[in-house]
PDB file of C-alpha atoms in Angstrom:
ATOM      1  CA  UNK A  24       0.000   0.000   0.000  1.00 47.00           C
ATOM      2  CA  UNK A  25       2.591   2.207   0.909  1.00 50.00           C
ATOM      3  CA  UNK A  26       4.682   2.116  -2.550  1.00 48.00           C
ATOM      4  CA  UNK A  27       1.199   2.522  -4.185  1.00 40.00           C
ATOM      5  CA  UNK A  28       1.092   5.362  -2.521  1.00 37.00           C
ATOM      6  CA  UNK A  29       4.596   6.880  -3.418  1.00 39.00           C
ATOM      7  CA  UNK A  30       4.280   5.757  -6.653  1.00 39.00           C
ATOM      8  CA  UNK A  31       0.566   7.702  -7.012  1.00 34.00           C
ATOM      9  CA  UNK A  32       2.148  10.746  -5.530  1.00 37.00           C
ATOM     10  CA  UNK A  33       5.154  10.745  -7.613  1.00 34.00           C
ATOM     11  CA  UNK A  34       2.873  10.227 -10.792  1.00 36.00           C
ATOM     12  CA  UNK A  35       0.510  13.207  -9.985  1.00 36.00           C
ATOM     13  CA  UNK A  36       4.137  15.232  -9.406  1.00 37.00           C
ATOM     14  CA  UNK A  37       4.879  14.900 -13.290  1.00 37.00           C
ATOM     15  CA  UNK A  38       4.609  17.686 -15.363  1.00 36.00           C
ATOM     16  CA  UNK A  39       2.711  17.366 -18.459  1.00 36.00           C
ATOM     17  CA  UNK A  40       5.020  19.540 -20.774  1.00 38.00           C
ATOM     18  CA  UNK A  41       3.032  18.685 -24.059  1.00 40.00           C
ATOM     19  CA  UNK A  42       0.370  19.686 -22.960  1.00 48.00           C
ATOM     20  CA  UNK A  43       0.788  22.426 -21.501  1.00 50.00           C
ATOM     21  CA  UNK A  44       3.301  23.645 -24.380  1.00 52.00           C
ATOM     22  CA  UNK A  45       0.526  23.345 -26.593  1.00 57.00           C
ATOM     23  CA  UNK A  46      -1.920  25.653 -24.082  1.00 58.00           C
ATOM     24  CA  UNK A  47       0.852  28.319 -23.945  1.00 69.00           C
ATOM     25  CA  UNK A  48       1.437  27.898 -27.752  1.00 80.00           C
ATOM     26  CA  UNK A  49      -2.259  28.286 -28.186  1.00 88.00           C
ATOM     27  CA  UNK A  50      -3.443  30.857 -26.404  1.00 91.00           C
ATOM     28  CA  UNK A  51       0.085  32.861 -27.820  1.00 92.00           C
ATOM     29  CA  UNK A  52      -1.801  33.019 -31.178  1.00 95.00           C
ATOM     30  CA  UNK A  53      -5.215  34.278 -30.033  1.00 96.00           C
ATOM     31  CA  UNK A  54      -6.127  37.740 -31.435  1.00 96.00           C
ATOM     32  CA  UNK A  55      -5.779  39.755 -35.189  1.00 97.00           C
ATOM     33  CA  UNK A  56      -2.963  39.579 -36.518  1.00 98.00           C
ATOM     34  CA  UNK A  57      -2.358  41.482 -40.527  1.00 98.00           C
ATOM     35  CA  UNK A  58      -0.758  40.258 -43.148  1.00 98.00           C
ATOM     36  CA  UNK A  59       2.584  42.021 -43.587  1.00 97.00           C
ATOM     37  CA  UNK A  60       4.074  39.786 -46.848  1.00 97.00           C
ATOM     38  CA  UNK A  61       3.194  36.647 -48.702  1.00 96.00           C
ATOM     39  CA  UNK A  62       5.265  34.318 -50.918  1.00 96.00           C
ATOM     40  CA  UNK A  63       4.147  31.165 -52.475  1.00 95.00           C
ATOM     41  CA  UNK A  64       6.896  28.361 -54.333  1.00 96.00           C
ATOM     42  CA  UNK A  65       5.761  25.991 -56.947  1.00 96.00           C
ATOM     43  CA  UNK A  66       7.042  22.691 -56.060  1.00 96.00           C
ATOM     44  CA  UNK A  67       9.361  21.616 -58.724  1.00 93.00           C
ATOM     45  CA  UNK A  68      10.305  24.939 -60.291  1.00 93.00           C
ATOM     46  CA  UNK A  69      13.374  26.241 -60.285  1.00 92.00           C
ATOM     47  CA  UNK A  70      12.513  29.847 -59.646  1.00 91.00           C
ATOM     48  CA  UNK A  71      11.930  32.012 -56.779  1.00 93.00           C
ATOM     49  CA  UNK A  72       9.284  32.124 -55.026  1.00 94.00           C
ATOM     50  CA  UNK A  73       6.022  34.539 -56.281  1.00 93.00           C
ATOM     51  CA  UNK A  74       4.601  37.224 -54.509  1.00 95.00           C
ATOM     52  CA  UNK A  75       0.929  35.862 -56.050  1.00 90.00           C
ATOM     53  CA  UNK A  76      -0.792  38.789 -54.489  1.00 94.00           C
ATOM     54  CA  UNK A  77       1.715  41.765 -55.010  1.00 94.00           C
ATOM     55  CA  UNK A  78       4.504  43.233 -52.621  1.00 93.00           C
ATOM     56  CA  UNK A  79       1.813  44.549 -50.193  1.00 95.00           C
ATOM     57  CA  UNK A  80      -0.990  42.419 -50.144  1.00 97.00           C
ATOM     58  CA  UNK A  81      -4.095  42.327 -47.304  1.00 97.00           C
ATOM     59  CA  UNK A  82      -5.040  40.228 -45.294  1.00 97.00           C
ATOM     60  CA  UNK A  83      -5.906  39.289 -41.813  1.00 98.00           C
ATOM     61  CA  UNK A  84      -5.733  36.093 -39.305  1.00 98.00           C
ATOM     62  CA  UNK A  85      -7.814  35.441 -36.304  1.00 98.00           C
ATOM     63  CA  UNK A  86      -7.539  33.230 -33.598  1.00 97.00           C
ATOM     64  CA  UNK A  87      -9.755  33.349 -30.864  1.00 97.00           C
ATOM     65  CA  UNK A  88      -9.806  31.502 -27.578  1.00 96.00           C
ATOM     66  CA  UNK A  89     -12.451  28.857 -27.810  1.00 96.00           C
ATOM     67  CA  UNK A  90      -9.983  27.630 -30.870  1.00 97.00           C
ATOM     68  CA  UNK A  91     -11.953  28.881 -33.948  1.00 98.00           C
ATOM     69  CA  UNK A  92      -9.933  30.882 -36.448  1.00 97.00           C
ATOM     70  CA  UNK A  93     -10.634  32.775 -39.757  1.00 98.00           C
ATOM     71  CA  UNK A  94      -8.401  34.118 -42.681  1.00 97.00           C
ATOM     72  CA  UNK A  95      -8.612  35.920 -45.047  1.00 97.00           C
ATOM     73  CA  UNK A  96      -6.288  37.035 -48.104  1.00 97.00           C
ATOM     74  CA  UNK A  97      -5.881  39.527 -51.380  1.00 97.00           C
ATOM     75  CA  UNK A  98      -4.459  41.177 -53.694  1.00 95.00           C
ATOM     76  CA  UNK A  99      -4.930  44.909 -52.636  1.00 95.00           C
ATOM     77  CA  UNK A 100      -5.822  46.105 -55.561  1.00 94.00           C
ATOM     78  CA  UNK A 101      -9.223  44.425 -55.894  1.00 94.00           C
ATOM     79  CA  UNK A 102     -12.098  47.118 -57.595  1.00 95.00           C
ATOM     80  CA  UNK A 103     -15.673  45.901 -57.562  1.00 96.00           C
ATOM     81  CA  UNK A 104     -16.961  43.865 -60.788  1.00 95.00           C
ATOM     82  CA  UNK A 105     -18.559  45.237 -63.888  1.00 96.00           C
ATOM     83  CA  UNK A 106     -19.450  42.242 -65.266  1.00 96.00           C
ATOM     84  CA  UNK A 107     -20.184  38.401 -64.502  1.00 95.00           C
ATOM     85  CA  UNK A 108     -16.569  37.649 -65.510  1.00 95.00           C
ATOM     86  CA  UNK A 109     -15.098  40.358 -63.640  1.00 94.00           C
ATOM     87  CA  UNK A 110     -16.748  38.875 -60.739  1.00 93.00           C
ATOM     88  CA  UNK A 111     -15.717  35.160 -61.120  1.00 90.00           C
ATOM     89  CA  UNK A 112     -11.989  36.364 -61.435  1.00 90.00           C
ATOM     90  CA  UNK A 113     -12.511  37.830 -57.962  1.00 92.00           C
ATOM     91  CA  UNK A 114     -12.043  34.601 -56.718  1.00 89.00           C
ATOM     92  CA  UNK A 115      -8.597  34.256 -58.004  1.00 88.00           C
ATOM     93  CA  UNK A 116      -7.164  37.493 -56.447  1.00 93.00           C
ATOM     94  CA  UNK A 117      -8.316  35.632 -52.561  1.00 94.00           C
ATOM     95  CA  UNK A 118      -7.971  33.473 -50.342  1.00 93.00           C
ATOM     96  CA  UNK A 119     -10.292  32.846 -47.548  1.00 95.00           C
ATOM     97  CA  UNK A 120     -11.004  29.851 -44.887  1.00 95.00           C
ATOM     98  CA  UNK A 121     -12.612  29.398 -41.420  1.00 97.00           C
ATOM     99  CA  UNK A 122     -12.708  26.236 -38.894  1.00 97.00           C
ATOM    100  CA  UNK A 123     -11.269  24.889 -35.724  1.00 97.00           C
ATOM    101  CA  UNK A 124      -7.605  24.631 -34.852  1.00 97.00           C
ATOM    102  CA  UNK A 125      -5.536  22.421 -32.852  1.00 96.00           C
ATOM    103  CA  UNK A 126      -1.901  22.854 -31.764  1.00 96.00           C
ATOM    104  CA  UNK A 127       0.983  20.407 -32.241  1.00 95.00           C
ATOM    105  CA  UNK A 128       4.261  21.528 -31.086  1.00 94.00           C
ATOM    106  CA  UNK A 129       4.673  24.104 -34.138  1.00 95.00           C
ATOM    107  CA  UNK A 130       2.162  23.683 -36.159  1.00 95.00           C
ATOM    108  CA  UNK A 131      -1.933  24.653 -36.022  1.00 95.00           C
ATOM    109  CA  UNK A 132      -4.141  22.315 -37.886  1.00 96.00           C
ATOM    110  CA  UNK A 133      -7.479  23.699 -39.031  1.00 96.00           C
ATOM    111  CA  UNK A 134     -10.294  21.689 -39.390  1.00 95.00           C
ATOM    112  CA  UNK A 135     -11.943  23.849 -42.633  1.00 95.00           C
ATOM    113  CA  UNK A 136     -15.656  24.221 -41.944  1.00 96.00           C
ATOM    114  CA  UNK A 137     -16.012  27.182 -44.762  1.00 94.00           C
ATOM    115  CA  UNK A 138     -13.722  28.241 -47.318  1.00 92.00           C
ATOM    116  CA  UNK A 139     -13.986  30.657 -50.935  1.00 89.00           C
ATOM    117  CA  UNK A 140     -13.094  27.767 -52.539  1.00 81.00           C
ATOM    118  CA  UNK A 141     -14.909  24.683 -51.951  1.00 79.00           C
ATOM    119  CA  UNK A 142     -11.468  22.337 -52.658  1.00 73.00           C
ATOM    120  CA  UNK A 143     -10.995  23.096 -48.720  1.00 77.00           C
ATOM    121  CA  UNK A 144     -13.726  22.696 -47.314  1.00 83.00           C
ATOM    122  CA  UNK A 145     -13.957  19.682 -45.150  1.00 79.00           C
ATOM    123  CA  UNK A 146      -9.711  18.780 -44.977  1.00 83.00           C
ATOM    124  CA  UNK A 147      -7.635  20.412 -42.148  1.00 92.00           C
ATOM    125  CA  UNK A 148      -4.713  22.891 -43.320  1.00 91.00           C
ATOM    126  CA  UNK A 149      -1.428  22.328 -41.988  1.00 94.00           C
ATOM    127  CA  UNK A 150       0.627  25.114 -40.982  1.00 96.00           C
ATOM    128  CA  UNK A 151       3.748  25.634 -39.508  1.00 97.00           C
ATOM    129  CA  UNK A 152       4.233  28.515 -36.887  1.00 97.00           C
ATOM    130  CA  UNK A 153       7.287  30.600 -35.329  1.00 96.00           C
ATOM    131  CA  UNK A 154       6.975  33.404 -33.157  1.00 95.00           C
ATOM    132  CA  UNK A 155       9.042  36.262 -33.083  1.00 95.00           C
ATOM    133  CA  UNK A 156       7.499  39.127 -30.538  1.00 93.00           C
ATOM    134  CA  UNK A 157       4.811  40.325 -32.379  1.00 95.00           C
ATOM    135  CA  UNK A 158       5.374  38.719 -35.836  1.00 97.00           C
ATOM    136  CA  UNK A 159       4.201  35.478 -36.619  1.00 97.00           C
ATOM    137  CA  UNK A 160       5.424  33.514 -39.657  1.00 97.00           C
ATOM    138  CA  UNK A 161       3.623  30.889 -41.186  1.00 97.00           C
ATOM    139  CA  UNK A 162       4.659  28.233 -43.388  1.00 97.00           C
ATOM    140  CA  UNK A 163       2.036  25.994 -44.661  1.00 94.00           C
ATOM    141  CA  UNK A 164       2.923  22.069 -45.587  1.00 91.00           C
ATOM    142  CA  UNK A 165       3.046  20.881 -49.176  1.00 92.00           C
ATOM    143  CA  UNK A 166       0.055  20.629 -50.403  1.00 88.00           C
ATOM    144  CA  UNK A 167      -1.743  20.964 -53.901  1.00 86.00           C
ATOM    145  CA  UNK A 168      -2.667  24.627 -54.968  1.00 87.00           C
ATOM    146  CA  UNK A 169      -6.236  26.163 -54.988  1.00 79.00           C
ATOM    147  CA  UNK A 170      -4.583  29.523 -56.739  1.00 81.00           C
ATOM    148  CA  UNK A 171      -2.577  27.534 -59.168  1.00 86.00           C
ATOM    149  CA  UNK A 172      -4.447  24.050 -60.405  1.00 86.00           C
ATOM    150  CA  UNK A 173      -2.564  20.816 -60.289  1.00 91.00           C
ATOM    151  CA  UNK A 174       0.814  22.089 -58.982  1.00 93.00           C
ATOM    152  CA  UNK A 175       1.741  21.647 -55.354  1.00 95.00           C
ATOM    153  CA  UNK A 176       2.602  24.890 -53.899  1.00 95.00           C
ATOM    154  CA  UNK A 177       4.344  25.982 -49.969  1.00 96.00           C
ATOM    155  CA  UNK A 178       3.289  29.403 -49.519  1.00 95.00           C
ATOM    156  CA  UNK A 179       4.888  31.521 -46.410  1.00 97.00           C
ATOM    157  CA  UNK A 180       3.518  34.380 -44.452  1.00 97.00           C
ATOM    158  CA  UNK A 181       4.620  36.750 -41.873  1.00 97.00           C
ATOM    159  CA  UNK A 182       1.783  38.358 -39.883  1.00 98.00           C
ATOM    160  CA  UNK A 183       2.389  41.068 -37.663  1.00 98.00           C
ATOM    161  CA  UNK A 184       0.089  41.270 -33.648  1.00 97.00           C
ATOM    162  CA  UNK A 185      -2.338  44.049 -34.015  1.00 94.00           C
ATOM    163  CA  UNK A 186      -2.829  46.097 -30.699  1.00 85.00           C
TER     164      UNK A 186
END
Protein backbone atom coordinates (compact mmCIF):
# COMPACT_ATOMS: atom_id res chain seq x y z
CA UNK A 1 0.00 0.00 0.00
CA UNK A 2 2.59 2.21 0.91
CA UNK A 3 4.68 2.12 -2.55
CA UNK A 4 1.20 2.52 -4.19
CA UNK A 5 1.09 5.36 -2.52
CA UNK A 6 4.60 6.88 -3.42
CA UNK A 7 4.28 5.76 -6.65
CA UNK A 8 0.57 7.70 -7.01
CA UNK A 9 2.15 10.75 -5.53
CA UNK A 10 5.15 10.74 -7.61
CA UNK A 11 2.87 10.23 -10.79
CA UNK A 12 0.51 13.21 -9.99
CA UNK A 13 4.14 15.23 -9.41
CA UNK A 14 4.88 14.90 -13.29
CA UNK A 15 4.61 17.69 -15.36
CA UNK A 16 2.71 17.37 -18.46
CA UNK A 17 5.02 19.54 -20.77
CA UNK A 18 3.03 18.69 -24.06
CA UNK A 19 0.37 19.69 -22.96
CA UNK A 20 0.79 22.43 -21.50
CA UNK A 21 3.30 23.64 -24.38
CA UNK A 22 0.53 23.35 -26.59
CA UNK A 23 -1.92 25.65 -24.08
CA UNK A 24 0.85 28.32 -23.94
CA UNK A 25 1.44 27.90 -27.75
CA UNK A 26 -2.26 28.29 -28.19
CA UNK A 27 -3.44 30.86 -26.40
CA UNK A 28 0.08 32.86 -27.82
CA UNK A 29 -1.80 33.02 -31.18
CA UNK A 30 -5.21 34.28 -30.03
CA UNK A 31 -6.13 37.74 -31.44
CA UNK A 32 -5.78 39.76 -35.19
CA UNK A 33 -2.96 39.58 -36.52
CA UNK A 34 -2.36 41.48 -40.53
CA UNK A 35 -0.76 40.26 -43.15
CA UNK A 36 2.58 42.02 -43.59
CA UNK A 37 4.07 39.79 -46.85
CA UNK A 38 3.19 36.65 -48.70
CA UNK A 39 5.26 34.32 -50.92
CA UNK A 40 4.15 31.16 -52.48
CA UNK A 41 6.90 28.36 -54.33
CA UNK A 42 5.76 25.99 -56.95
CA UNK A 43 7.04 22.69 -56.06
CA UNK A 44 9.36 21.62 -58.72
CA UNK A 45 10.30 24.94 -60.29
CA UNK A 46 13.37 26.24 -60.29
CA UNK A 47 12.51 29.85 -59.65
CA UNK A 48 11.93 32.01 -56.78
CA UNK A 49 9.28 32.12 -55.03
CA UNK A 50 6.02 34.54 -56.28
CA UNK A 51 4.60 37.22 -54.51
CA UNK A 52 0.93 35.86 -56.05
CA UNK A 53 -0.79 38.79 -54.49
CA UNK A 54 1.72 41.77 -55.01
CA UNK A 55 4.50 43.23 -52.62
CA UNK A 56 1.81 44.55 -50.19
CA UNK A 57 -0.99 42.42 -50.14
CA UNK A 58 -4.10 42.33 -47.30
CA UNK A 59 -5.04 40.23 -45.29
CA UNK A 60 -5.91 39.29 -41.81
CA UNK A 61 -5.73 36.09 -39.30
CA UNK A 62 -7.81 35.44 -36.30
CA UNK A 63 -7.54 33.23 -33.60
CA UNK A 64 -9.76 33.35 -30.86
CA UNK A 65 -9.81 31.50 -27.58
CA UNK A 66 -12.45 28.86 -27.81
CA UNK A 67 -9.98 27.63 -30.87
CA UNK A 68 -11.95 28.88 -33.95
CA UNK A 69 -9.93 30.88 -36.45
CA UNK A 70 -10.63 32.78 -39.76
CA UNK A 71 -8.40 34.12 -42.68
CA UNK A 72 -8.61 35.92 -45.05
CA UNK A 73 -6.29 37.03 -48.10
CA UNK A 74 -5.88 39.53 -51.38
CA UNK A 75 -4.46 41.18 -53.69
CA UNK A 76 -4.93 44.91 -52.64
CA UNK A 77 -5.82 46.10 -55.56
CA UNK A 78 -9.22 44.43 -55.89
CA UNK A 79 -12.10 47.12 -57.59
CA UNK A 80 -15.67 45.90 -57.56
CA UNK A 81 -16.96 43.87 -60.79
CA UNK A 82 -18.56 45.24 -63.89
CA UNK A 83 -19.45 42.24 -65.27
CA UNK A 84 -20.18 38.40 -64.50
CA UNK A 85 -16.57 37.65 -65.51
CA UNK A 86 -15.10 40.36 -63.64
CA UNK A 87 -16.75 38.87 -60.74
CA UNK A 88 -15.72 35.16 -61.12
CA UNK A 89 -11.99 36.36 -61.43
CA UNK A 90 -12.51 37.83 -57.96
CA UNK A 91 -12.04 34.60 -56.72
CA UNK A 92 -8.60 34.26 -58.00
CA UNK A 93 -7.16 37.49 -56.45
CA UNK A 94 -8.32 35.63 -52.56
CA UNK A 95 -7.97 33.47 -50.34
CA UNK A 96 -10.29 32.85 -47.55
CA UNK A 97 -11.00 29.85 -44.89
CA UNK A 98 -12.61 29.40 -41.42
CA UNK A 99 -12.71 26.24 -38.89
CA UNK A 100 -11.27 24.89 -35.72
CA UNK A 101 -7.60 24.63 -34.85
CA UNK A 102 -5.54 22.42 -32.85
CA UNK A 103 -1.90 22.85 -31.76
CA UNK A 104 0.98 20.41 -32.24
CA UNK A 105 4.26 21.53 -31.09
CA UNK A 106 4.67 24.10 -34.14
CA UNK A 107 2.16 23.68 -36.16
CA UNK A 108 -1.93 24.65 -36.02
CA UNK A 109 -4.14 22.31 -37.89
CA UNK A 110 -7.48 23.70 -39.03
CA UNK A 111 -10.29 21.69 -39.39
CA UNK A 112 -11.94 23.85 -42.63
CA UNK A 113 -15.66 24.22 -41.94
CA UNK A 114 -16.01 27.18 -44.76
CA UNK A 115 -13.72 28.24 -47.32
CA UNK A 116 -13.99 30.66 -50.93
CA UNK A 117 -13.09 27.77 -52.54
CA UNK A 118 -14.91 24.68 -51.95
CA UNK A 119 -11.47 22.34 -52.66
CA UNK A 120 -11.00 23.10 -48.72
CA UNK A 121 -13.73 22.70 -47.31
CA UNK A 122 -13.96 19.68 -45.15
CA UNK A 123 -9.71 18.78 -44.98
CA UNK A 124 -7.64 20.41 -42.15
CA UNK A 125 -4.71 22.89 -43.32
CA UNK A 126 -1.43 22.33 -41.99
CA UNK A 127 0.63 25.11 -40.98
CA UNK A 128 3.75 25.63 -39.51
CA UNK A 129 4.23 28.51 -36.89
CA UNK A 130 7.29 30.60 -35.33
CA UNK A 131 6.97 33.40 -33.16
CA UNK A 132 9.04 36.26 -33.08
CA UNK A 133 7.50 39.13 -30.54
CA UNK A 134 4.81 40.32 -32.38
CA UNK A 135 5.37 38.72 -35.84
CA UNK A 136 4.20 35.48 -36.62
CA UNK A 137 5.42 33.51 -39.66
CA UNK A 138 3.62 30.89 -41.19
CA UNK A 139 4.66 28.23 -43.39
CA UNK A 140 2.04 25.99 -44.66
CA UNK A 141 2.92 22.07 -45.59
CA UNK A 142 3.05 20.88 -49.18
CA UNK A 143 0.06 20.63 -50.40
CA UNK A 144 -1.74 20.96 -53.90
CA UNK A 145 -2.67 24.63 -54.97
CA UNK A 146 -6.24 26.16 -54.99
CA UNK A 147 -4.58 29.52 -56.74
CA UNK A 148 -2.58 27.53 -59.17
CA UNK A 149 -4.45 24.05 -60.40
CA UNK A 150 -2.56 20.82 -60.29
CA UNK A 151 0.81 22.09 -58.98
CA UNK A 152 1.74 21.65 -55.35
CA UNK A 153 2.60 24.89 -53.90
CA UNK A 154 4.34 25.98 -49.97
CA UNK A 155 3.29 29.40 -49.52
CA UNK A 156 4.89 31.52 -46.41
CA UNK A 157 3.52 34.38 -44.45
CA UNK A 158 4.62 36.75 -41.87
CA UNK A 159 1.78 38.36 -39.88
CA UNK A 160 2.39 41.07 -37.66
CA UNK A 161 0.09 41.27 -33.65
CA UNK A 162 -2.34 44.05 -34.02
CA UNK A 163 -2.83 46.10 -30.70
Amino acid sequence: MRGALAALAFAVALPIPAVGAEMDNAASLFGSWRLVSFELRIVGEDAPPREVFGPHPFGRVVFTPDHHMAAFISRPDRKPPADQAEAAALLSSMLAYTGTFRVEGDKFITSVDGAWNEYNRGTEQVRFFVLDGDDLSIRTAEQASALFPGKRAVGTLTFRRER
